[in-house]
PDB file of C-alpha atoms and ligand atoms in Angstrom:
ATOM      1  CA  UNK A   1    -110.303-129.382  12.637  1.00  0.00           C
ATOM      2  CA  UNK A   2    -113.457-128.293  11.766  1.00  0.00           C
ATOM      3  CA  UNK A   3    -115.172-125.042  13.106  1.00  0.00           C
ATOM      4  CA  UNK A   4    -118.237-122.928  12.347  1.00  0.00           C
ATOM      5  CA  UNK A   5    -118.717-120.165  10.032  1.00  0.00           C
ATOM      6  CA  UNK A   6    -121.208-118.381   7.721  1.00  0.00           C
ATOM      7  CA  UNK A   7    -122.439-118.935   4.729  1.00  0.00           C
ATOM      8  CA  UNK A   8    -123.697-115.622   2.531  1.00  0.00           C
ATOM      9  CA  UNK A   9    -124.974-114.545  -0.507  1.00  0.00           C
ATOM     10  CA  UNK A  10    -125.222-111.146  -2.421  1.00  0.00           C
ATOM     11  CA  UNK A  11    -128.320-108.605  -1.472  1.00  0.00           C
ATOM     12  CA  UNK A  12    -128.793-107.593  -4.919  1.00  0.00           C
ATOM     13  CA  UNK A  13    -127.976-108.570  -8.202  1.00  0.00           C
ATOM     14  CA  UNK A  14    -124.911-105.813 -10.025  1.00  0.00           C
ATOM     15  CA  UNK A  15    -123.518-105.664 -13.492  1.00  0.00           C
ATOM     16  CA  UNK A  16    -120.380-105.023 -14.765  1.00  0.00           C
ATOM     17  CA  UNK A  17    -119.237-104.239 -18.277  1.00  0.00           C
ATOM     18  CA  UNK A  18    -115.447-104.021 -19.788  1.00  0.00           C
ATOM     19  CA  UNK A  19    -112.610-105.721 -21.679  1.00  0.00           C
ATOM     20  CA  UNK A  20    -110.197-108.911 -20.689  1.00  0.00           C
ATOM     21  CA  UNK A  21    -106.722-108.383 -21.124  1.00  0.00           C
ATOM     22  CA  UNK A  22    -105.687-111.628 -22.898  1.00  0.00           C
ATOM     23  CA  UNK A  23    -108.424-111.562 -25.669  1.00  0.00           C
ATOM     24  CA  UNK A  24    -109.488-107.988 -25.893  1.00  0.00           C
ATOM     25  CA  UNK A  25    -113.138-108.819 -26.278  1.00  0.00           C
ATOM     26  CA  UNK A  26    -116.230-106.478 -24.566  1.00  0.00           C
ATOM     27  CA  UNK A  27    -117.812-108.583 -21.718  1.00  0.00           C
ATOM     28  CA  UNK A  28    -120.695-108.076 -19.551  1.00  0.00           C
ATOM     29  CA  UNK A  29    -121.066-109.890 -16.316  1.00  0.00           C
ATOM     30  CA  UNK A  30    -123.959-109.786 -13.487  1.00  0.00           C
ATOM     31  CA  UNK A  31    -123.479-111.217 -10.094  1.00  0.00           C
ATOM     32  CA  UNK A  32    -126.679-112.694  -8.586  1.00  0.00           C
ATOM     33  CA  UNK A  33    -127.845-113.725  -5.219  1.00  0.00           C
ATOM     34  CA  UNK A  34    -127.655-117.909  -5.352  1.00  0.00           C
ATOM     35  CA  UNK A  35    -129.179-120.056  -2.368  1.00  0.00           C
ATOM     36  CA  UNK A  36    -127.656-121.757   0.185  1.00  0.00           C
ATOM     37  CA  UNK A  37    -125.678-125.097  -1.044  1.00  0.00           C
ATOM     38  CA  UNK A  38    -125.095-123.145  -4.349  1.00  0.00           C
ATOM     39  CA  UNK A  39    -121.487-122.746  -4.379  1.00  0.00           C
ATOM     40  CA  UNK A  40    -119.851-120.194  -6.553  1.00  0.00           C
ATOM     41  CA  UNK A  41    -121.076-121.195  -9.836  1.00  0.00           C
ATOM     42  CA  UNK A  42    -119.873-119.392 -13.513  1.00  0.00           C
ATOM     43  CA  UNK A  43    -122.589-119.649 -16.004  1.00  0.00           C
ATOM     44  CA  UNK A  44    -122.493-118.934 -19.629  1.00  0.00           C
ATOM     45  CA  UNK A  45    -124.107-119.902 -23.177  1.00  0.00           C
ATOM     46  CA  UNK A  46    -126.413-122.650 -21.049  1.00  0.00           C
ATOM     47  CA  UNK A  47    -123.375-124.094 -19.080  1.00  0.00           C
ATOM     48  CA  UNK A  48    -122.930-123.718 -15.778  1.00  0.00           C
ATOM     49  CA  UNK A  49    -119.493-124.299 -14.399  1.00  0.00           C
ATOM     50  CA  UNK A  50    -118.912-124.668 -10.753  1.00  0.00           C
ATOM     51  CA  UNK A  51    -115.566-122.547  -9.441  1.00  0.00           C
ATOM     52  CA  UNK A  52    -113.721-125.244  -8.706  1.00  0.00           C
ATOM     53  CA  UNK A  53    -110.305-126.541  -9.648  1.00  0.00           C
ATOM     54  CA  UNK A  54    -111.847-129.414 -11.482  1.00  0.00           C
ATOM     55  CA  UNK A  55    -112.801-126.957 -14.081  1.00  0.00           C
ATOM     56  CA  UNK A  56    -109.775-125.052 -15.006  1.00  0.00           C
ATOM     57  CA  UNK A  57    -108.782-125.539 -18.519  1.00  0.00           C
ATOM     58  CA  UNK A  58    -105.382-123.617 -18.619  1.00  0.00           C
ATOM     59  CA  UNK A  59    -103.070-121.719 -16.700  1.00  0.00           C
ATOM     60  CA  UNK A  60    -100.512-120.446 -19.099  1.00  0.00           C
ATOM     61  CA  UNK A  61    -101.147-116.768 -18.819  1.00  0.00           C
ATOM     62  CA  UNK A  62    -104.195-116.570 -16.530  1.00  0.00           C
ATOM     63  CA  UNK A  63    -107.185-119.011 -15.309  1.00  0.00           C
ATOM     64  CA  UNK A  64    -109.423-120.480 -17.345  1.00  0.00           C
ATOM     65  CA  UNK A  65    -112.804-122.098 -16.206  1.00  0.00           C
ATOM     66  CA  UNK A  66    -114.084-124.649 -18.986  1.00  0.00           C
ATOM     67  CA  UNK A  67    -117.308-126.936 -19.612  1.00  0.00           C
ATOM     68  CA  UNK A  68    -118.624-128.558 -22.659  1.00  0.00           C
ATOM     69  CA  UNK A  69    -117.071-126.040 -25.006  1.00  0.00           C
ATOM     70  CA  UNK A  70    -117.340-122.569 -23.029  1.00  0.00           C
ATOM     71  CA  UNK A  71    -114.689-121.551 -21.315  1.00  0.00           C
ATOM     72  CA  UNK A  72    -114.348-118.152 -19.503  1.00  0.00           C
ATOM     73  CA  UNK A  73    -111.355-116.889 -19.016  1.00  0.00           C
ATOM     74  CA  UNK A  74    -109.445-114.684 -16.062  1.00  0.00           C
ATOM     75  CA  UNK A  75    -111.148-115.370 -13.340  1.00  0.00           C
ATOM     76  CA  UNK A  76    -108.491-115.084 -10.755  1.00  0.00           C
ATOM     77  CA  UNK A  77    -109.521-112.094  -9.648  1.00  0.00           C
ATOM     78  CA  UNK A  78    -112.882-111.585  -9.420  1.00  0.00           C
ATOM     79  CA  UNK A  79    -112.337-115.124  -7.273  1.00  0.00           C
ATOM     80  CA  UNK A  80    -109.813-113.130  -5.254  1.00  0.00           C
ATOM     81  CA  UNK A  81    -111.976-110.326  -4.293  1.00  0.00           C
ATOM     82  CA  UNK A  82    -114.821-113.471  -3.464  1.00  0.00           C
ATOM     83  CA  UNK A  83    -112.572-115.438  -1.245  1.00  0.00           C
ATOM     84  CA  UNK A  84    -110.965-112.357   0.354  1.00  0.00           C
ATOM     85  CA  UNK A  85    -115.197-111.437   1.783  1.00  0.00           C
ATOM     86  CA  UNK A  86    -114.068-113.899   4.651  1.00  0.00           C
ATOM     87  CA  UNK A  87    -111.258-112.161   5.511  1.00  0.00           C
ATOM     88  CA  UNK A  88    -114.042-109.105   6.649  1.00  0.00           C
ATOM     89  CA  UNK A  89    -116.528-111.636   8.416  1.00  0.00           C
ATOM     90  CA  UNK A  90    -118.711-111.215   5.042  1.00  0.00           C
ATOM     91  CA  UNK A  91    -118.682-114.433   4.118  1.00  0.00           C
ATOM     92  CA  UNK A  92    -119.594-115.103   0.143  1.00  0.00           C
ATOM     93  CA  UNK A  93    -120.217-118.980  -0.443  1.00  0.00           C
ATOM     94  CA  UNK A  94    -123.075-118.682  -2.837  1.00  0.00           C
ATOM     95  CA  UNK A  95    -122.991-116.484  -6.007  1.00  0.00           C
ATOM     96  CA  UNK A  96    -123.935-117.154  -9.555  1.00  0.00           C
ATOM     97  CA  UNK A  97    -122.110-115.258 -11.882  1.00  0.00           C
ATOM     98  CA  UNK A  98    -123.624-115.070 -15.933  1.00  0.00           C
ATOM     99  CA  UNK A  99    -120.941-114.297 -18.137  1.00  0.00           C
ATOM    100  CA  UNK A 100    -122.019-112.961 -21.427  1.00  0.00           C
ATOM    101  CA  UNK A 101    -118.500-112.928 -22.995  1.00  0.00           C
ATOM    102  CA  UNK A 102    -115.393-115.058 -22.648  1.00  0.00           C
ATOM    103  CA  UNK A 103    -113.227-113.153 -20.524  1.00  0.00           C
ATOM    104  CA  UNK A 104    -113.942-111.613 -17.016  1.00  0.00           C
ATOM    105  CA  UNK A 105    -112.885-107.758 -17.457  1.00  0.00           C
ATOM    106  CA  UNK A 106    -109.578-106.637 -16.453  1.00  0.00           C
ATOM    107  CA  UNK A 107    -110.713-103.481 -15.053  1.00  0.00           C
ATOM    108  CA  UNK A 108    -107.069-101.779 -14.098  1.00  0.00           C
ATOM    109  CA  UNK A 109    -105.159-104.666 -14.162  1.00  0.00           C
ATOM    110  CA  UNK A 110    -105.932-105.468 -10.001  1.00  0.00           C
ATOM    111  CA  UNK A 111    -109.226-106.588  -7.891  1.00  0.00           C
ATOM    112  CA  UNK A 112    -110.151-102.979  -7.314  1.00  0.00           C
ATOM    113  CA  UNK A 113    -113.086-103.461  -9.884  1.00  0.00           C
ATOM    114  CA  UNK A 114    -114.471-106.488  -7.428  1.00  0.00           C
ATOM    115  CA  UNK A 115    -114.006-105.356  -4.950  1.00  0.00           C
ATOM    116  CA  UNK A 116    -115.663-102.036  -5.415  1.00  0.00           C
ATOM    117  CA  UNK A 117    -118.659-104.087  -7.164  1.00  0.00           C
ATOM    118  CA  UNK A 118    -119.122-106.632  -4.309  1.00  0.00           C
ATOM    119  CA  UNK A 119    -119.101-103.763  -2.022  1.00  0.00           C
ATOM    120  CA  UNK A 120    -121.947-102.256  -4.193  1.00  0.00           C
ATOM    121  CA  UNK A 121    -124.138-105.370  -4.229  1.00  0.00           C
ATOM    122  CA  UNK A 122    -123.873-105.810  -0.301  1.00  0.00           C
ATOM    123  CA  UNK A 123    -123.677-109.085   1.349  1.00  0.00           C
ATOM    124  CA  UNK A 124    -126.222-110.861   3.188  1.00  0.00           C
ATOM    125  CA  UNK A 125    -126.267-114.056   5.639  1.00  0.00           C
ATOM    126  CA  UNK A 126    -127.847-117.173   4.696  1.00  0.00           C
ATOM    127  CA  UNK A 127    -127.389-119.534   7.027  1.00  0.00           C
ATOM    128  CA  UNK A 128    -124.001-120.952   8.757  1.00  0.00           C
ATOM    129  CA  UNK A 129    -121.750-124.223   7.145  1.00  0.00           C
ATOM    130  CA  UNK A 130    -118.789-126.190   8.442  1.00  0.00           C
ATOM    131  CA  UNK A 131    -114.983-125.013   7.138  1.00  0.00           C
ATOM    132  CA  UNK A 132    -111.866-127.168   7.666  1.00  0.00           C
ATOM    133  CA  UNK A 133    -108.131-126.122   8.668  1.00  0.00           C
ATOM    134  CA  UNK A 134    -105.361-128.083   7.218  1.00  0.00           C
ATOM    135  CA  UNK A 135    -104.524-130.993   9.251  1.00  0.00           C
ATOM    136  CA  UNK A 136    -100.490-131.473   9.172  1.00  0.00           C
ATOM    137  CA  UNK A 137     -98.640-129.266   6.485  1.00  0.00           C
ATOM    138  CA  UNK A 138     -99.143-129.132   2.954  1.00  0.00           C
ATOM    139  CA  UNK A 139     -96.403-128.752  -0.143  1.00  0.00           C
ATOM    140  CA  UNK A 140     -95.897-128.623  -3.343  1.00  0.00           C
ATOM    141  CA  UNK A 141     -93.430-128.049  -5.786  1.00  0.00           C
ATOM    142  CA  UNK A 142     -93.027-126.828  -9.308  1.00  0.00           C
ATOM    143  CA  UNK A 143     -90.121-125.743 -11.777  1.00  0.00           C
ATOM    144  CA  UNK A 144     -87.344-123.640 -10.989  1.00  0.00           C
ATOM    145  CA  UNK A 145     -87.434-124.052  -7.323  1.00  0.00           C
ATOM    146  CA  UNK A 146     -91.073-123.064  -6.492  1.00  0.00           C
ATOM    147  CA  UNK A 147     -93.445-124.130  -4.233  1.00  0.00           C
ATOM    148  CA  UNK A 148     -96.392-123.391  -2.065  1.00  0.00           C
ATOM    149  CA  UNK A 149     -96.732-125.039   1.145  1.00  0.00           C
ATOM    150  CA  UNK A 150    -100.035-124.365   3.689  1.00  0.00           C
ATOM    151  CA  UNK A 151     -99.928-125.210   7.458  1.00  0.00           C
ATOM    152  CA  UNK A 152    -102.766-125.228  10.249  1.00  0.00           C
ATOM    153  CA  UNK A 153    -102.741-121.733  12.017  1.00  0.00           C
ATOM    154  CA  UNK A 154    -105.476-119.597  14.108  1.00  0.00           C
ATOM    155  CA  UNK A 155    -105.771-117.310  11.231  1.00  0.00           C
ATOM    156  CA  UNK A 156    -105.316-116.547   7.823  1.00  0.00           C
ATOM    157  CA  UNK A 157    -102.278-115.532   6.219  1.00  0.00           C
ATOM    158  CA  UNK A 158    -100.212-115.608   3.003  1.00  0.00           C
ATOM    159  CA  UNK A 159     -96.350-114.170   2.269  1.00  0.00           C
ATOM    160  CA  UNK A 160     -95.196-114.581  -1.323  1.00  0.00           C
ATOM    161  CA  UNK A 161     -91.724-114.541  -2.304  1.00  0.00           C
ATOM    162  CA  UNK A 162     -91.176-113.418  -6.243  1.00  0.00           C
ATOM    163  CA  UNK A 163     -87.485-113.198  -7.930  1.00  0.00           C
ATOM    164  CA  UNK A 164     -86.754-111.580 -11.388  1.00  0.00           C
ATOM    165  CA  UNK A 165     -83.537-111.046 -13.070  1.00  0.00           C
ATOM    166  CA  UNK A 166     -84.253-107.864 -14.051  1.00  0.00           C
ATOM    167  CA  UNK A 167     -82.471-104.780 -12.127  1.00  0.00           C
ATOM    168  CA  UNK A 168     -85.655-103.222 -10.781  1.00  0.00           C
ATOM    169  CA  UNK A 169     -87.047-105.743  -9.257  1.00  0.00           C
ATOM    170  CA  UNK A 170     -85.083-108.420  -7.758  1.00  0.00           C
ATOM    171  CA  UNK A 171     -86.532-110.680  -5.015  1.00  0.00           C
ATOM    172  CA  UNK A 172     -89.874-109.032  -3.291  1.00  0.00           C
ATOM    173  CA  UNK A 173     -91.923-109.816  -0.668  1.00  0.00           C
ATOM    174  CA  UNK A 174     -95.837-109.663   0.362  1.00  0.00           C
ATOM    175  CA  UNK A 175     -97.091-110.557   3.652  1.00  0.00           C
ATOM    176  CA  UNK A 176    -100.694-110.830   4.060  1.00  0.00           C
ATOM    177  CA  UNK A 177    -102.420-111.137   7.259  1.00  0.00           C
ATOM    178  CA  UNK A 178    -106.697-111.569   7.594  1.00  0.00           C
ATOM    179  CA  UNK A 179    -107.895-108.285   9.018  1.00  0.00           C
ATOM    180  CA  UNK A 180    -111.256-106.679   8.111  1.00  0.00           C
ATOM    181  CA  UNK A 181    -110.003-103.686   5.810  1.00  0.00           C
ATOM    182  CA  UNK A 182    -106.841-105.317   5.194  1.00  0.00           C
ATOM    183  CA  UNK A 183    -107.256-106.966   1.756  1.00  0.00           C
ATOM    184  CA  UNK A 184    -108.905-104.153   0.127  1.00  0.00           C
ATOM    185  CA  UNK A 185    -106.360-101.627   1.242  1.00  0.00           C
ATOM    186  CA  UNK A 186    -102.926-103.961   0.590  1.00  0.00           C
ATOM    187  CA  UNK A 187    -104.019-106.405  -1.585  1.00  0.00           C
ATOM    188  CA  UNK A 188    -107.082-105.691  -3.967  1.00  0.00           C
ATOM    189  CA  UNK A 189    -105.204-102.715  -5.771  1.00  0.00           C
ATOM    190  CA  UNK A 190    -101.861-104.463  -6.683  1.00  0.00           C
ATOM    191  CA  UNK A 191    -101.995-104.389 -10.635  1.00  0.00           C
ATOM    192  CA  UNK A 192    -100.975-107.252 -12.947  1.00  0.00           C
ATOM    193  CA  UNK A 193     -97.936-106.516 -14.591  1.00  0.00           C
ATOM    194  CA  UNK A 194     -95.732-108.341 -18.306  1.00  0.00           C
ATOM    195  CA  UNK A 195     -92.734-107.722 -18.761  1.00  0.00           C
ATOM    196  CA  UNK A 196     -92.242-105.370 -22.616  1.00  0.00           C
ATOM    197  CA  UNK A 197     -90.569-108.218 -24.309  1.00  0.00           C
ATOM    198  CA  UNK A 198     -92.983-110.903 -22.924  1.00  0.00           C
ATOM    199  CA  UNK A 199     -96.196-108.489 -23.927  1.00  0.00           C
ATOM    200  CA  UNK A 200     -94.647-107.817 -27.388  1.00  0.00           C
ATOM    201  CA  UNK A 201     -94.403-112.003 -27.641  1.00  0.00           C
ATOM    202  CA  UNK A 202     -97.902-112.810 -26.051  1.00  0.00           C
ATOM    203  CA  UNK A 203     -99.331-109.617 -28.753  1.00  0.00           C
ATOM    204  CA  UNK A 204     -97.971-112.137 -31.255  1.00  0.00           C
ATOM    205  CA  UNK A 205     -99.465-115.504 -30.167  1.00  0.00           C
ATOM    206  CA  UNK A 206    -102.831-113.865 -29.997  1.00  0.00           C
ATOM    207  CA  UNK A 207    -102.744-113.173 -26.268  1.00  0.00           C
ATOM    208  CA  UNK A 208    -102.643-109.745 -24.514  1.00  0.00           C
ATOM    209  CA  UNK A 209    -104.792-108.448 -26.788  1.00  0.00           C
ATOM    210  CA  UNK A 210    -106.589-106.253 -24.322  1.00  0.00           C
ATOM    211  CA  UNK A 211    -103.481-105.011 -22.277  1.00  0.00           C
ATOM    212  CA  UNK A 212    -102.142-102.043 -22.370  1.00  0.00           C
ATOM    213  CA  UNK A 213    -100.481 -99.553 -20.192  1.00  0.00           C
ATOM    214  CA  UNK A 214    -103.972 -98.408 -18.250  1.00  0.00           C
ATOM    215  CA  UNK A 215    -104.736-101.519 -17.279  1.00  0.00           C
ATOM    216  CA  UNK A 216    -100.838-103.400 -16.353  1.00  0.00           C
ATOM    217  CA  UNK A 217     -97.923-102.462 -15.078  1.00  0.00           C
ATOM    218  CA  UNK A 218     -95.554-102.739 -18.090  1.00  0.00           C
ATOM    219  CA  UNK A 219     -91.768-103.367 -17.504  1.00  0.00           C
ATOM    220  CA  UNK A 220     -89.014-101.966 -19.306  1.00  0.00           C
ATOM    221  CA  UNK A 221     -85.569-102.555 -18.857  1.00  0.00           C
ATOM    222  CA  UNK A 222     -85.477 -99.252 -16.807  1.00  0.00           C
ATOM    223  CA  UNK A 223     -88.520 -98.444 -15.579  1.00  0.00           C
ATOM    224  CA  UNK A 224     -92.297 -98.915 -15.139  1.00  0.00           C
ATOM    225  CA  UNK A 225     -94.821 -97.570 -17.471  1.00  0.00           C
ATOM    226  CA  UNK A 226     -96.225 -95.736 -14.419  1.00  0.00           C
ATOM    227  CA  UNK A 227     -95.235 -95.424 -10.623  1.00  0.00           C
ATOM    228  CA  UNK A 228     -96.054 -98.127  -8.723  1.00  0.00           C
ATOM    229  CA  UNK A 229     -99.022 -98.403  -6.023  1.00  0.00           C
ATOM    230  CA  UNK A 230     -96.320-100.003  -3.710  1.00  0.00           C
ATOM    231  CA  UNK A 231     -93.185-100.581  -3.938  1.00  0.00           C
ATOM    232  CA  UNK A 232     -93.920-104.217  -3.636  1.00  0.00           C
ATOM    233  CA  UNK A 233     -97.004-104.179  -6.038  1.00  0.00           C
ATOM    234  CA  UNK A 234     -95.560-107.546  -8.323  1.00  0.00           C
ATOM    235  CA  UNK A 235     -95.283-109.624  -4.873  1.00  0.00           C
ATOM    236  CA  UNK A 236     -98.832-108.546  -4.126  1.00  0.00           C
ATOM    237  CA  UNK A 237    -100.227-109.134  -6.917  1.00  0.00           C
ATOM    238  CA  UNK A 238     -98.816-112.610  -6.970  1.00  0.00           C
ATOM    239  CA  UNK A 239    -100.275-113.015  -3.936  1.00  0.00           C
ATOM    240  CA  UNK A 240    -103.837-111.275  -4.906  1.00  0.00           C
ATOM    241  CA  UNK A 241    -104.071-114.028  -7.895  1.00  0.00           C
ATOM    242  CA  UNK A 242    -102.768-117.220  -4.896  1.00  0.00           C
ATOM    243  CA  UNK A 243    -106.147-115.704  -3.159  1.00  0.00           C
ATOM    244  CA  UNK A 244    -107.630-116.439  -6.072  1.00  0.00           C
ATOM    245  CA  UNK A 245    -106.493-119.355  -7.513  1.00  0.00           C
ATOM    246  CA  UNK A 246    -106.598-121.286  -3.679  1.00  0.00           C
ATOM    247  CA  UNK A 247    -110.501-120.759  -4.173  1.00  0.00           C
ATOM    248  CA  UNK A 248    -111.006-123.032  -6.507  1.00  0.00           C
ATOM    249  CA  UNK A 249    -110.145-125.100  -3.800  1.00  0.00           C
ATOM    250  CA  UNK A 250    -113.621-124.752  -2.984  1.00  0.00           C
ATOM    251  CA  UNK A 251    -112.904-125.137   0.509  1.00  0.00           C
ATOM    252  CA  UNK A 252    -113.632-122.211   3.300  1.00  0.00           C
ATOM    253  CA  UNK A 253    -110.176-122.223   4.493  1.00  0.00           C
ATOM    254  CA  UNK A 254    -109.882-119.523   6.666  1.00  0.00           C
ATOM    255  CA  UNK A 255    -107.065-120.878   9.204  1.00  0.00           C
ATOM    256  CA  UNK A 256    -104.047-121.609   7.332  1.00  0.00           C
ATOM    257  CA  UNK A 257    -100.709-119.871   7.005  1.00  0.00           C
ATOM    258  CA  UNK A 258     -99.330-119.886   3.172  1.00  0.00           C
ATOM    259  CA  UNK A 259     -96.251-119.689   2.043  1.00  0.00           C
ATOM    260  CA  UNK A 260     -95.572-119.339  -1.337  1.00  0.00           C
ATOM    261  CA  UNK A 261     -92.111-119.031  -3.398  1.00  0.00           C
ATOM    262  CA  UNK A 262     -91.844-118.419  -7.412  1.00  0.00           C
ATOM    263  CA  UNK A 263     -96.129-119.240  -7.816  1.00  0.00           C
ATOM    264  CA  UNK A 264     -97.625-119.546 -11.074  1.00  0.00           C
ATOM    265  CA  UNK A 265    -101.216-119.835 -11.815  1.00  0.00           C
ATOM    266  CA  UNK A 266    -100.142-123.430 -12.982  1.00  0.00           C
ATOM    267  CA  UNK A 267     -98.651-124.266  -9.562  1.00  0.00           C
ATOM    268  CA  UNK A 268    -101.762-122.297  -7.734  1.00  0.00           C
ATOM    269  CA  UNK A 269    -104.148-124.241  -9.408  1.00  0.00           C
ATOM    270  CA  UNK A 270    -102.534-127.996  -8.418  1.00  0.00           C
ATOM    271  CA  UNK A 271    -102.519-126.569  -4.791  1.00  0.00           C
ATOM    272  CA  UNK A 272    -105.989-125.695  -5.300  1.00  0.00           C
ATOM    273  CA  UNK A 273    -106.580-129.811  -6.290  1.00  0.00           C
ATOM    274  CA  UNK A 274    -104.647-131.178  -3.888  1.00  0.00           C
ATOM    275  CA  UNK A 275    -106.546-128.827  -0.760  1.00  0.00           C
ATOM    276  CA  UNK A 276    -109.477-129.855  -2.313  1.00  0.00           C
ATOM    277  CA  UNK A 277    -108.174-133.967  -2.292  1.00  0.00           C
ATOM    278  CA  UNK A 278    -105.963-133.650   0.974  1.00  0.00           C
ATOM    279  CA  UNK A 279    -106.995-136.902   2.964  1.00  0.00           C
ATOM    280  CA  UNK A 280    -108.239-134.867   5.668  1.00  0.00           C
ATOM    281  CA  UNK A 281    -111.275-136.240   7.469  1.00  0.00           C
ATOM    282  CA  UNK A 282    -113.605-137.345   4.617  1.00  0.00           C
ATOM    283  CA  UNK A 283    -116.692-137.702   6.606  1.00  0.00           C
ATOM    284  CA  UNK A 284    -116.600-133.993   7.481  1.00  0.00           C
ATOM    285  CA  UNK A 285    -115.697-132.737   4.299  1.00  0.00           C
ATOM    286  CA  UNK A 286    -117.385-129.600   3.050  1.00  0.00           C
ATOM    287  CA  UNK A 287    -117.451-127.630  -0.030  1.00  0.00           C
ATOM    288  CA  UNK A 288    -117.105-123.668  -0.484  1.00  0.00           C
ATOM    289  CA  UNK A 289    -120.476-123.512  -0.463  1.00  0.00           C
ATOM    290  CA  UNK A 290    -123.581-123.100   1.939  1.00  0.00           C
TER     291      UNK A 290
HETATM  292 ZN1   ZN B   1    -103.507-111.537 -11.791  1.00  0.00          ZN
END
């Protein structure tokens, strides 16, 4: 099904400076305005590498973006804040972002930073492109009874389902639904969160280097390193990152209804390939871009 939509670009170029969580390391990124037919495109040390699902490297903690040797890490939710524009009619399909670094700053652990910074460099219209809708239902499923599944619907939405064994927490649920206002206010500030035993591990494999308690929600076996911005904040965070991830699809997918159950970036990220692959009409294909 294929309908009409805009295509947009930045008004002004914005930088950002700060610290990724997994490696610890200083980055400094600027968004800049990119022409129509652009696409969302990362580019770093000479390499440019498209946001697309084709280029993620690895998934075990957070996305990673590779190309010829550079790799830029934690992009999930700088895509998030990108793909959520749509949601309030300011569409972004053409952005270059120069990463001097190899991690995208964590900011406080949600897309608040993005957000606020996208807001900052104002969005323009460039012109208007063609976006698909899922034809027939997609699904997939990964270990321990997850899955993500998509189905054609007037209008975006997403609910996530997350279960821990761990007395606080349980099973939650997040329900998004595509209003102008709506992602910034219930989605965007949802933090990132580790569990203490799981940081203490990743501290000694080299990862969560940068992550501490101003920046993540950290979970102890009886309480949260600080009060919670909802009482759902895991679930939507979870769902924040499937925002993010189901970019890479690099497909303007505004009407679909997602469910998701257990999702991982892994799982995210082979949702993202198969959106992009689904044997939906070939000839009218169109990538997230302008
Ligand atoms: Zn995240």
């Amino acid at each position: 099904m294929l309908r009409r939509q805009s295509s947009g670009t930045i008004k002004q170029s914005v930088t950002v400076e700060g610290i990724g969580i997994h490696t610890g390391t200083p980055s400094r990124i600027t968004l800049l305005p990119a022409p129509s037919g652009a696409g969302i495109v990362f580019r770093s040390r000479g390499v440019e590498i498209p946001a697309r699902a084709a280029s993620v490297v690895d998934t075990s903690r957070c996305t990673v973006l590779g190309k010829d040797g550079v790799t830029i890490s934690t992009v999930e939710h700088l895509m998030s804040a990108i793909a959520s524009q749509r949601y309030d009619k300011r569409d972004l399909t053409n952005l270059y972002i120069d990463v001097e670094g190899v991690e995208l700053p964590i900011g406080d652990g949600s897309a608040n930073l993005w957000v606020e910074t996208l807001a900052g460099a104002g969005l323009h219209k460039i012109g208007t492109q063609k976006r698909l809708a899922p034809e027939g239902d997609l699904l997939i499923t990964g270990k321990n009874g997850s899955f993500i599944t998509a189905f054609d619907a007037q209008f975006f939405s997403a609910t996530v389902v997350v279960q821990f064994d761990h007395p606080l927490i349980g099973t939650q649920v997040a329900h998004f639904q595509a209003f102008p206002g709506n992602y910034a206010e219930s989605i965007a500030p949802a933090r990132t969160f580790g569990f203490i035993e799981e940081v203490e591990a990743l501290r000694k494999a080299g990862l969560a280097l940068g992550g501490n308690e101003d920046n993540a929600v950290v979970i102890y076996p009886d309480r949260y390193s600080r009060p919670l911005r909802f009482e759902n904040e895991l679930a939507r965070h979870k769902l924040l990152d499937l925002i993010g991830d189901l970019a890479l699809a690099g497909l303007p997918f505004a009407n679909m209804q997602i469910f998701a159950y257990k999702p991982s970036h892994g799982l995210n990220v082979e949702f993202a390939k198969k959106l992009a692959a689904n044997d939906w009409d070939r000839e009218n294909w169109y990538p997230f871009s302008g």
